[in-house]
Amino acid sequence: MNAIRTTMLLAALTALFMALGFTIGGKGGAMIALLVAAGMNLFTFWNADSIVLRMHGAREVDATSCPEFVGLVHGLARRANLPMPRVYVIDSEHPNAFATGRDPAHAAVAATTGLLAILDRDEIEGVMAHELAHVRNRDTLIMTMTATIAGAISMLANFGMFFGGGRDRDGGQVLATILAVFVAPFAAMIVQMAISRNREYGADRGGAEISGKPRALASALAKLANGASRNPSPVVRANPAASALYIVPGSGRDSMFSTHPATENRIAELEAIADDMGLLTAAPRPAVVAHSSVPKSRRRVSALDPTRRR
């Protein structure tokens, strides 16, 4: 099923790419766009994970440079019966995490230092279990390819806005401008259609099963949504489609084009999962405050934060 969805997604994105090429350069532009799209699809299939990790400035860590975090991921991968993924840390105050890679044998997981600084160990375990559930469910290929190709379409649209008048000065420029203005949200809509919100529910359930701590994941989602709204992702500002990769939206806000269910609904679902697992109701947690709003003198240093920042 995932293979069919991926093929349909790539066909739709290629058609949109060709339409933009036609707007900018007529039939010749459409043919060039087709060739570029075909090459881009092939290149992205093999290299999308590297593109996304480089886009975020991620650095790989190991048992020497970040022993507790890597050890945590190793234990979760063993429980999920998955190969050990590569582990990356992103130096960013924006609190989030994602998984990437074309299959479980070539998977990578990444978390920002912002996430590691505001979550406790159980919450980090819940988040990384969620990401490994995406790997196990083979969601990562379509998520990563969508983010990279939709970003390329947005860039082409911006190019068309400035250079689309060469083909037809009377009508081509107007059409190119209209496409350039509306193609970014349209690309986001394709992302929403291609990446069902049920993927996040499925990964939440899988993460709860792998970690055995659904309420810790629920607590993490609340903290991350709050922190992301206060400190949006700089990558998402440049490429909105990248938000589909994250465990919570990169802007911290749900919208009509959001690829994520409402955080409140995900938390309610995790509470139901905890009840089904027979877990006792956890004691009420204190109100979540974003890391950036806590005075430095009162900030807790996470044992899993490799920078040990205060």
PDB file of N, CA, C and O in Angstrom, residues 128-198:
ATOM      1  N   MET A 128      11.303   9.146  20.862  1.00  0.00           N
ATOM      2  CA  MET A 128      12.136   8.357  19.951  1.00  0.00           C
ATOM      3  C   MET A 128      11.450   7.040  19.590  1.00  0.00           C
ATOM      4  O   MET A 128      11.644   6.525  18.483  1.00  0.00           O
ATOM      5  N   ALA A 129      10.637   6.495  20.503  1.00  0.00           N
ATOM      6  CA  ALA A 129       9.858   5.302  20.160  1.00  0.00           C
ATOM      7  C   ALA A 129       8.848   5.631  19.066  1.00  0.00           C
ATOM      8  O   ALA A 129       8.609   4.826  18.152  1.00  0.00           O
ATOM      9  N   HIS A 130       8.242   6.831  19.135  1.00  0.00           N
ATOM     10  CA  HIS A 130       7.340   7.292  18.076  1.00  0.00           C
ATOM     11  C   HIS A 130       8.064   7.328  16.739  1.00  0.00           C
ATOM     12  O   HIS A 130       7.533   6.870  15.711  1.00  0.00           O
ATOM     13  N   GLU A 131       9.280   7.865  16.728  1.00  0.00           N
ATOM     14  CA  GLU A 131      10.026   7.954  15.469  1.00  0.00           C
ATOM     15  C   GLU A 131      10.400   6.566  14.951  1.00  0.00           C
ATOM     16  O   GLU A 131      10.356   6.313  13.733  1.00  0.00           O
ATOM     17  N   LEU A 132      10.749   5.663  15.839  1.00  0.00           N
ATOM     18  CA  LEU A 132      11.058   4.299  15.401  1.00  0.00           C
ATOM     19  C   LEU A 132       9.802   3.584  14.892  1.00  0.00           C
ATOM     20  O   LEU A 132       9.898   2.723  14.019  1.00  0.00           O
ATOM     21  N   ALA A 133       8.645   3.957  15.419  1.00  0.00           N
ATOM     22  CA  ALA A 133       7.403   3.391  14.889  1.00  0.00           C
ATOM     23  C   ALA A 133       7.195   3.839  13.446  1.00  0.00           C
ATOM     24  O   ALA A 133       6.721   3.064  12.608  1.00  0.00           O
ATOM     25  N   HIS A 134       7.538   5.096  13.135  1.00  0.00           N
ATOM     26  CA  HIS A 134       7.485   5.543  11.738  1.00  0.00           C
ATOM     27  C   HIS A 134       8.402   4.694  10.865  1.00  0.00           C
ATOM     28  O   HIS A 134       8.053   4.331   9.735  1.00  0.00           O
ATOM     29  N   VAL A 135       9.596   4.387  11.382  1.00  0.00           N
ATOM     30  CA  VAL A 135      10.537   3.550  10.629  1.00  0.00           C
ATOM     31  C   VAL A 135       9.951   2.160  10.419  1.00  0.00           C
ATOM     32  O   VAL A 135       9.980   1.616   9.305  1.00  0.00           O
ATOM     33  N   ARG A 136       9.410   1.587  11.484  1.00  0.00           N
ATOM     34  CA  ARG A 136       8.832   0.240  11.390  1.00  0.00           C
ATOM     35  C   ARG A 136       7.646   0.207  10.442  1.00  0.00           C
ATOM     36  O   ARG A 136       7.449  -0.783   9.715  1.00  0.00           O
ATOM     37  N   ASN A 137       6.852   1.277  10.437  1.00  0.00           N
ATOM     38  CA  ASN A 137       5.689   1.349   9.548  1.00  0.00           C
ATOM     39  C   ASN A 137       6.051   1.752   8.117  1.00  0.00           C
ATOM     40  O   ASN A 137       5.170   1.854   7.270  1.00  0.00           O
ATOM     41  N   ARG A 138       7.337   2.016   7.886  1.00  0.00           N
ATOM     42  CA  ARG A 138       7.853   2.425   6.564  1.00  0.00           C
ATOM     43  C   ARG A 138       7.188   3.719   6.076  1.00  0.00           C
ATOM     44  O   ARG A 138       6.884   3.872   4.885  1.00  0.00           O
ATOM     45  N   ASP A 139       6.969   4.637   6.989  1.00  0.00           N
ATOM     46  CA  ASP A 139       6.431   5.952   6.639  1.00  0.00           C
ATOM     47  C   ASP A 139       7.523   6.908   6.173  1.00  0.00           C
ATOM     48  O   ASP A 139       7.223   7.915   5.528  1.00  0.00           O
ATOM     49  N   THR A 140       8.758   6.627   6.517  1.00  0.00           N
ATOM     50  CA  THR A 140       9.811   7.636   6.370  1.00  0.00           C
ATOM     51  C   THR A 140      10.107   7.985   4.921  1.00  0.00           C
ATOM     52  O   THR A 140      10.439   9.132   4.613  1.00  0.00           O
ATOM     53  N   LEU A 141      10.016   7.017   4.004  1.00  0.00           N
ATOM     54  CA  LEU A 141      10.325   7.304   2.599  1.00  0.00           C
ATOM     55  C   LEU A 141       9.381   8.349   2.038  1.00  0.00           C
ATOM     56  O   LEU A 141       9.807   9.372   1.490  1.00  0.00           O
ATOM     57  N   ILE A 142       8.079   8.122   2.180  1.00  0.00           N
ATOM     58  CA  ILE A 142       7.115   9.049   1.597  1.00  0.00           C
ATOM     59  C   ILE A 142       7.172  10.402   2.301  1.00  0.00           C
ATOM     60  O   ILE A 142       7.041  11.452   1.667  1.00  0.00           O
ATOM     61  N   MET A 143       7.405  10.417   3.618  1.00  0.00           N
ATOM     62  CA  MET A 143       7.490  11.678   4.345  1.00  0.00           C
ATOM     63  C   MET A 143       8.688  12.503   3.874  1.00  0.00           C
ATOM     64  O   MET A 143       8.585  13.706   3.634  1.00  0.00           O
ATOM     65  N   THR A 144       9.832  11.832   3.725  1.00  0.00           N
ATOM     66  CA  THR A 144      11.050  12.546   3.356  1.00  0.00           C
ATOM     67  C   THR A 144      11.013  13.010   1.912  1.00  0.00           C
ATOM     68  O   THR A 144      11.377  14.147   1.596  1.00  0.00           O
ATOM     69  N   MET A 145      10.544  12.151   1.010  1.00  0.00           N
ATOM     70  CA  MET A 145      10.487  12.534  -0.397  1.00  0.00           C
ATOM     71  C   MET A 145       9.492  13.669  -0.611  1.00  0.00           C
ATOM     72  O   MET A 145       9.734  14.580  -1.403  1.00  0.00           O
ATOM     73  N   THR A 146       8.379  13.625   0.097  1.00  0.00           N
ATOM     74  CA  THR A 146       7.393  14.693  -0.030  1.00  0.00           C
ATOM     75  C   THR A 146       7.980  16.024   0.390  1.00  0.00           C
ATOM     76  O   THR A 146       7.814  17.044  -0.282  1.00  0.00           O
ATOM     77  N   ALA A 147       8.670  16.032   1.516  1.00  0.00           N
ATOM     78  CA  ALA A 147       9.239  17.279   2.030  1.00  0.00           C
ATOM     79  C   ALA A 147      10.254  17.866   1.062  1.00  0.00           C
ATOM     80  O   ALA A 147      10.263  19.071   0.795  1.00  0.00           O
ATOM     81  N   THR A 148      11.130  17.029   0.494  1.00  0.00           N
ATOM     82  CA  THR A 148      12.179  17.547  -0.383  1.00  0.00           C
ATOM     83  C   THR A 148      11.615  17.975  -1.738  1.00  0.00           C
ATOM     84  O   THR A 148      11.973  19.048  -2.253  1.00  0.00           O
ATOM     85  N   ILE A 149      10.718  17.190  -2.338  1.00  0.00           N
ATOM     86  CA  ILE A 149      10.198  17.528  -3.664  1.00  0.00           C
ATOM     87  C   ILE A 149       9.250  18.719  -3.592  1.00  0.00           C
ATOM     88  O   ILE A 149       9.279  19.614  -4.444  1.00  0.00           O
ATOM     89  N   ALA A 150       8.398  18.758  -2.569  1.00  0.00           N
ATOM     90  CA  ALA A 150       7.495  19.906  -2.429  1.00  0.00           C
ATOM     91  C   ALA A 150       8.290  21.189  -2.225  1.00  0.00           C
ATOM     92  O   ALA A 150       7.915  22.256  -2.715  1.00  0.00           O
ATOM     93  N   GLY A 151       9.413  21.087  -1.511  1.00  0.00           N
ATOM     94  CA  GLY A 151      10.277  22.257  -1.347  1.00  0.00           C
ATOM     95  C   GLY A 151      10.857  22.712  -2.674  1.00  0.00           C
ATOM     96  O   GLY A 151      10.943  23.917  -2.943  1.00  0.00           O
ATOM     97  N   ALA A 152      11.249  21.760  -3.522  1.00  0.00           N
ATOM     98  CA  ALA A 152      11.779  22.113  -4.836  1.00  0.00           C
ATOM     99  C   ALA A 152      10.712  22.776  -5.702  1.00  0.00           C
ATOM    100  O   ALA A 152      10.997  23.712  -6.460  1.00  0.00           O
ATOM    101  N   ILE A 153       9.470  22.315  -5.601  1.00  0.00           N
ATOM    102  CA  ILE A 153       8.372  22.923  -6.370  1.00  0.00           C
ATOM    103  C   ILE A 153       8.161  24.369  -5.934  1.00  0.00           C
ATOM    104  O   ILE A 153       7.943  25.262  -6.761  1.00  0.00           O
ATOM    105  N   SER A 154       8.215  24.618  -4.643  1.00  0.00           N
ATOM    106  CA  SER A 154       8.056  25.986  -4.143  1.00  0.00           C
ATOM    107  C   SER A 154       9.152  26.892  -4.689  1.00  0.00           C
ATOM    108  O   SER A 154       8.894  28.038  -5.070  1.00  0.00           O
ATOM    109  N   MET A 155      10.382  26.380  -4.733  1.00  0.00           N
ATOM    110  CA  MET A 155      11.488  27.182  -5.270  1.00  0.00           C
ATOM    111  C   MET A 155      11.289  27.469  -6.748  1.00  0.00           C
ATOM    112  O   MET A 155      11.551  28.582  -7.223  1.00  0.00           O
ATOM    113  N   LEU A 156      10.804  26.465  -7.498  1.00  0.00           N
ATOM    114  CA  LEU A 156      10.545  26.684  -8.922  1.00  0.00           C
ATOM    115  C   LEU A 156       9.450  27.715  -9.110  1.00  0.00           C
ATOM    116  O   LEU A 156       9.508  28.546 -10.032  1.00  0.00           O
ATOM    117  N   ALA A 157       8.435  27.686  -8.241  1.00  0.00           N
ATOM    118  CA  ALA A 157       7.356  28.670  -8.341  1.00  0.00           C
ATOM    119  C   ALA A 157       7.892  30.080  -8.125  1.00  0.00           C
ATOM    120  O   ALA A 157       7.500  31.018  -8.833  1.00  0.00           O
ATOM    121  N   ASN A 158       8.773  30.243  -7.153  1.00  0.00           N
ATOM    122  CA  ASN A 158       9.371  31.559  -6.916  1.00  0.00           C
ATOM    123  C   ASN A 158      10.196  32.007  -8.121  1.00  0.00           C
ATOM    124  O   ASN A 158      10.192  33.180  -8.493  1.00  0.00           O
ATOM    125  N   PHE A 159      10.878  31.054  -8.759  1.00  0.00           N
ATOM    126  CA  PHE A 159      11.626  31.364  -9.969  1.00  0.00           C
ATOM    127  C   PHE A 159      10.679  31.843 -11.063  1.00  0.00           C
ATOM    128  O   PHE A 159      10.945  32.827 -11.765  1.00  0.00           O
ATOM    129  N   GLY A 160       9.526  31.150 -11.199  1.00  0.00           N
ATOM    130  CA  GLY A 160       8.561  31.535 -12.221  1.00  0.00           C
ATOM    131  C   GLY A 160       7.982  32.909 -11.996  1.00  0.00           C
ATOM    132  O   GLY A 160       7.654  33.630 -12.943  1.00  0.00           O
ATOM    133  N   MET A 161       7.854  33.325 -10.728  1.00  0.00           N
ATOM    134  CA  MET A 161       7.292  34.634 -10.432  1.00  0.00           C
ATOM    135  C   MET A 161       8.169  35.748 -10.993  1.00  0.00           C
ATOM    136  O   MET A 161       7.682  36.767 -11.466  1.00  0.00           O
ATOM    137  N   PHE A 162       9.481  35.516 -10.983  1.00  0.00           N
ATOM    138  CA  PHE A 162      10.394  36.557 -11.448  1.00  0.00           C
ATOM    139  C   PHE A 162      10.758  36.433 -12.921  1.00  0.00           C
ATOM    140  O   PHE A 162      11.067  37.417 -13.577  1.00  0.00           O
ATOM    141  N   PHE A 163      10.709  35.198 -13.446  1.00  0.00           N
ATOM    142  CA  PHE A 163      11.189  35.004 -14.813  1.00  0.00           C
ATOM    143  C   PHE A 163      10.153  34.399 -15.746  1.00  0.00           C
ATOM    144  O   PHE A 163      10.465  33.967 -16.845  1.00  0.00           O
ATOM    145  N   GLY A 164       8.894  34.359 -15.315  1.00  0.00           N
ATOM    146  CA  GLY A 164       7.874  33.697 -16.126  1.00  0.00           C
ATOM    147  C   GLY A 164       7.370  34.518 -17.289  1.00  0.00           C
ATOM    148  O   GLY A 164       6.577  34.046 -18.083  1.00  0.00           O
ATOM    149  N   GLY A 165       7.812  35.757 -17.447  1.00  0.00           N
ATOM    150  CA  GLY A 165       7.246  36.602 -18.490  1.00  0.00           C
ATOM    151  C   GLY A 165       7.898  36.467 -19.839  1.00  0.00           C
ATOM    152  O   GLY A 165       7.428  37.025 -20.810  1.00  0.00           O
ATOM    153  N   GLY A 166       8.975  35.678 -19.918  1.00  0.00           N
ATOM    154  CA  GLY A 166       9.689  35.597 -21.182  1.00  0.00           C
ATOM    155  C   GLY A 166       8.892  34.950 -22.291  1.00  0.00           C
ATOM    156  O   GLY A 166       9.018  35.291 -23.447  1.00  0.00           O
ATOM    157  N   ARG A 167       7.994  34.014 -21.934  1.00  0.00           N
ATOM    158  CA  ARG A 167       7.268  33.281 -22.969  1.00  0.00           C
ATOM    159  C   ARG A 167       6.122  34.086 -23.539  1.00  0.00           C
ATOM    160  O   ARG A 167       5.858  34.091 -24.721  1.00  0.00           O
ATOM    161  N   ASP A 168       5.391  34.766 -22.691  1.00  0.00           N
ATOM    162  CA  ASP A 168       4.216  35.505 -23.145  1.00  0.00           C
ATOM    163  C   ASP A 168       4.049  36.717 -22.236  1.00  0.00           C
ATOM    164  O   ASP A 168       3.543  36.614 -21.134  1.00  0.00           O
ATOM    165  N   ARG A 169       4.515  37.859 -22.683  1.00  0.00           N
ATOM    166  CA  ARG A 169       4.564  39.037 -21.821  1.00  0.00           C
ATOM    167  C   ARG A 169       3.173  39.472 -21.372  1.00  0.00           C
ATOM    168  O   ARG A 169       2.996  40.018 -20.286  1.00  0.00           O
ATOM    169  N   ASP A 170       2.134  39.211 -22.209  1.00  0.00           N
ATOM    170  CA  ASP A 170       0.797  39.660 -21.844  1.00  0.00           C
ATOM    171  C   ASP A 170       0.136  38.745 -20.820  1.00  0.00           C
ATOM    172  O   ASP A 170      -0.418  39.211 -19.839  1.00  0.00           O
ATOM    173  N   GLY A 171       0.189  37.429 -21.064  1.00  0.00           N
ATOM    174  CA  GLY A 171      -0.526  36.517 -20.182  1.00  0.00           C
ATOM    175  C   GLY A 171       0.350  35.628 -19.351  1.00  0.00           C
ATOM    176  O   GLY A 171      -0.022  35.226 -18.250  1.00  0.00           O
ATOM    177  N   GLY A 172       1.529  35.270 -19.863  1.00  0.00           N
ATOM    178  CA  GLY A 172       2.399  34.327 -19.152  1.00  0.00           C
ATOM    179  C   GLY A 172       2.853  34.843 -17.816  1.00  0.00           C
ATOM    180  O   GLY A 172       2.899  34.098 -16.834  1.00  0.00           O
ATOM    181  N   GLN A 173       3.203  36.126 -17.747  1.00  0.00           N
ATOM    182  CA  GLN A 173       3.684  36.676 -16.490  1.00  0.00           C
ATOM    183  C   GLN A 173       2.589  36.647 -15.428  1.00  0.00           C
ATOM    184  O   GLN A 173       2.847  36.315 -14.274  1.00  0.00           O
ATOM    185  N   VAL A 174       1.370  36.993 -15.828  1.00  0.00           N
ATOM    186  CA  VAL A 174       0.263  36.990 -14.871  1.00  0.00           C
ATOM    187  C   VAL A 174       0.022  35.578 -14.356  1.00  0.00           C
ATOM    188  O   VAL A 174      -0.117  35.343 -13.143  1.00  0.00           O
ATOM    189  N   LEU A 175      -0.013  34.592 -15.269  1.00  0.00           N
ATOM    190  CA  LEU A 175      -0.259  33.214 -14.862  1.00  0.00           C
ATOM    191  C   LEU A 175       0.863  32.698 -13.972  1.00  0.00           C
ATOM    192  O   LEU A 175       0.618  32.023 -12.964  1.00  0.00           O
ATOM    193  N   ALA A 176       2.103  33.012 -14.329  1.00  0.00           N
ATOM    194  CA  ALA A 176       3.234  32.571 -13.518  1.00  0.00           C
ATOM    195  C   ALA A 176       3.179  33.173 -12.126  1.00  0.00           C
ATOM    196  O   ALA A 176       3.480  32.509 -11.132  1.00  0.00           O
ATOM    197  N   THR A 177       2.785  34.437 -12.063  1.00  0.00           N
ATOM    198  CA  THR A 177       2.682  35.086 -10.759  1.00  0.00           C
ATOM    199  C   THR A 177       1.611  34.434  -9.902  1.00  0.00           C
ATOM    200  O   THR A 177       1.811  34.181  -8.710  1.00  0.00           O
ATOM    201  N   ILE A 178       0.448  34.146 -10.537  1.00  0.00           N
ATOM    202  CA  ILE A 178      -0.633  33.497  -9.787  1.00  0.00           C
ATOM    203  C   ILE A 178      -0.178  32.134  -9.277  1.00  0.00           C
ATOM    204  O   ILE A 178      -0.401  31.770  -8.109  1.00  0.00           O
ATOM    205  N   LEU A 179       0.483  31.358 -10.132  1.00  0.00           N
ATOM    206  CA  LEU A 179       0.971  30.050  -9.715  1.00  0.00           C
ATOM    207  C   LEU A 179       1.989  30.182  -8.584  1.00  0.00           C
ATOM    208  O   LEU A 179       1.980  29.408  -7.628  1.00  0.00           O
ATOM    209  N   ALA A 180       2.875  31.178  -8.711  1.00  0.00           N
ATOM    210  CA  ALA A 180       3.913  31.350  -7.698  1.00  0.00           C
ATOM    211  C   ALA A 180       3.316  31.695  -6.343  1.00  0.00           C
ATOM    212  O   ALA A 180       3.801  31.259  -5.311  1.00  0.00           O
ATOM    213  N   VAL A 181       2.241  32.483  -6.356  1.00  0.00           N
ATOM    214  CA  VAL A 181       1.615  32.885  -5.099  1.00  0.00           C
ATOM    215  C   VAL A 181       0.889  31.715  -4.444  1.00  0.00           C
ATOM    216  O   VAL A 181       0.917  31.546  -3.230  1.00  0.00           O
ATOM    217  N   PHE A 182       0.225  30.870  -5.268  1.00  0.00           N
ATOM    218  CA  PHE A 182      -0.630  29.835  -4.715  1.00  0.00           C
ATOM    219  C   PHE A 182       0.000  28.445  -4.681  1.00  0.00           C
ATOM    220  O   PHE A 182      -0.552  27.536  -4.062  1.00  0.00           O
ATOM    221  N   VAL A 183       1.137  28.238  -5.321  1.00  0.00           N
ATOM    222  CA  VAL A 183       1.673  26.889  -5.405  1.00  0.00           C
ATOM    223  C   VAL A 183       2.206  26.382  -4.074  1.00  0.00           C
ATOM    224  O   VAL A 183       2.128  25.186  -3.785  1.00  0.00           O
ATOM    225  N   ALA A 184       2.728  27.288  -3.228  1.00  0.00           N
ATOM    226  CA  ALA A 184       3.263  26.833  -1.940  1.00  0.00           C
ATOM    227  C   ALA A 184       2.170  26.226  -1.066  1.00  0.00           C
ATOM    228  O   ALA A 184       2.320  25.103  -0.575  1.00  0.00           O
ATOM    229  N   PRO A 185       1.006  26.911  -0.857  1.00  0.00           N
ATOM    230  CA  PRO A 185      -0.043  26.250  -0.085  1.00  0.00           C
ATOM    231  C   PRO A 185      -0.630  25.042  -0.808  1.00  0.00           C
ATOM    232  O   PRO A 185      -1.066  24.088  -0.164  1.00  0.00           O
ATOM    233  N   PHE A 186      -0.619  25.063  -2.152  1.00  0.00           N
ATOM    234  CA  PHE A 186      -1.120  23.909  -2.886  1.00  0.00           C
ATOM    235  C   PHE A 186      -0.197  22.711  -2.675  1.00  0.00           C
ATOM    236  O   PHE A 186      -0.660  21.580  -2.497  1.00  0.00           O
ATOM    237  N   ALA A 187       1.114  22.962  -2.682  1.00  0.00           N
ATOM    238  CA  ALA A 187       2.065  21.886  -2.398  1.00  0.00           C
ATOM    239  C   ALA A 187       1.852  21.362  -0.986  1.00  0.00           C
ATOM    240  O   ALA A 187       1.928  20.152  -0.734  1.00  0.00           O
ATOM    241  N   ALA A 188       1.575  22.275  -0.047  1.00  0.00           N
ATOM    242  CA  ALA A 188       1.299  21.842   1.321  1.00  0.00           C
ATOM    243  C   ALA A 188       0.040  20.987   1.372  1.00  0.00           C
ATOM    244  O   ALA A 188      -0.051  20.036   2.155  1.00  0.00           O
ATOM    245  N   MET A 189      -0.957  21.319   0.531  1.00  0.00           N
ATOM    246  CA  MET A 189      -2.178  20.525   0.492  1.00  0.00           C
ATOM    247  C   MET A 189      -1.885  19.124  -0.034  1.00  0.00           C
ATOM    248  O   MET A 189      -2.450  18.133   0.448  1.00  0.00           O
ATOM    249  N   ILE A 190      -0.994  19.022  -1.022  1.00  0.00           N
ATOM    250  CA  ILE A 190      -0.608  17.705  -1.524  1.00  0.00           C
ATOM    251  C   ILE A 190       0.051  16.896  -0.419  1.00  0.00           C
ATOM    252  O   ILE A 190      -0.189  15.701  -0.260  1.00  0.00           O
ATOM    253  N   VAL A 191       0.898  17.570   0.366  1.00  0.00           N
ATOM    254  CA  VAL A 191       1.536  16.895   1.490  1.00  0.00           C
ATOM    255  C   VAL A 191       0.471  16.355   2.437  1.00  0.00           C
ATOM    256  O   VAL A 191       0.531  15.216   2.901  1.00  0.00           O
ATOM    257  N   GLN A 192      -0.533  17.186   2.740  1.00  0.00           N
ATOM    258  CA  GLN A 192      -1.595  16.767   3.648  1.00  0.00           C
ATOM    259  C   GLN A 192      -2.338  15.567   3.093  1.00  0.00           C
ATOM    260  O   GLN A 192      -2.657  14.622   3.822  1.00  0.00           O
ATOM    261  N   MET A 193      -2.625  15.583   1.792  1.00  0.00           N
ATOM    262  CA  MET A 193      -3.353  14.478   1.181  1.00  0.00           C
ATOM    263  C   MET A 193      -2.513  13.207   1.146  1.00  0.00           C
ATOM    264  O   MET A 193      -3.028  12.100   1.307  1.00  0.00           O
ATOM    265  N   ALA A 194      -1.204  13.364   0.923  1.00  0.00           N
ATOM    266  CA  ALA A 194      -0.337  12.204   0.771  1.00  0.00           C
ATOM    267  C   ALA A 194       0.024  11.587   2.115  1.00  0.00           C
ATOM    268  O   ALA A 194       0.148  10.371   2.233  1.00  0.00           O
ATOM    269  N   ILE A 195       0.226  12.436   3.093  1.00  0.00           N
ATOM    270  CA  ILE A 195       0.636  11.946   4.404  1.00  0.00           C
ATOM    271  C   ILE A 195      -0.565  12.034   5.331  1.00  0.00           C
ATOM    272  O   ILE A 195      -0.830  13.053   5.945  1.00  0.00           O
ATOM    273  N   SER A 196      -1.298  10.966   5.403  1.00  0.00           N
ATOM    274  CA  SER A 196      -2.517  10.958   6.198  1.00  0.00           C
ATOM    275  C   SER A 196      -2.196  11.226   7.659  1.00  0.00           C
ATOM    276  O   SER A 196      -1.175  10.795   8.180  1.00  0.00           O
ATOM    277  N   ARG A 197      -3.111  11.951   8.303  1.00  0.00           N
ATOM    278  CA  ARG A 197      -2.930  12.197   9.735  1.00  0.00           C
ATOM    279  C   ARG A 197      -2.959  10.898  10.526  1.00  0.00           C
ATOM    280  O   ARG A 197      -2.454  10.835  11.645  1.00  0.00           O
ATOM    281  N   ASN A 198      -3.536   9.854   9.934  1.00  0.00           N
ATOM    282  CA  ASN A 198      -3.551   8.572  10.618  1.00  0.00           C
ATOM    283  C   ASN A 198      -2.150   8.021  10.828  1.00  0.00           C
ATOM    284  O   ASN A 198      -1.936   7.170  11.700  1.00  0.00           O
TER     285      ASN A 198
END
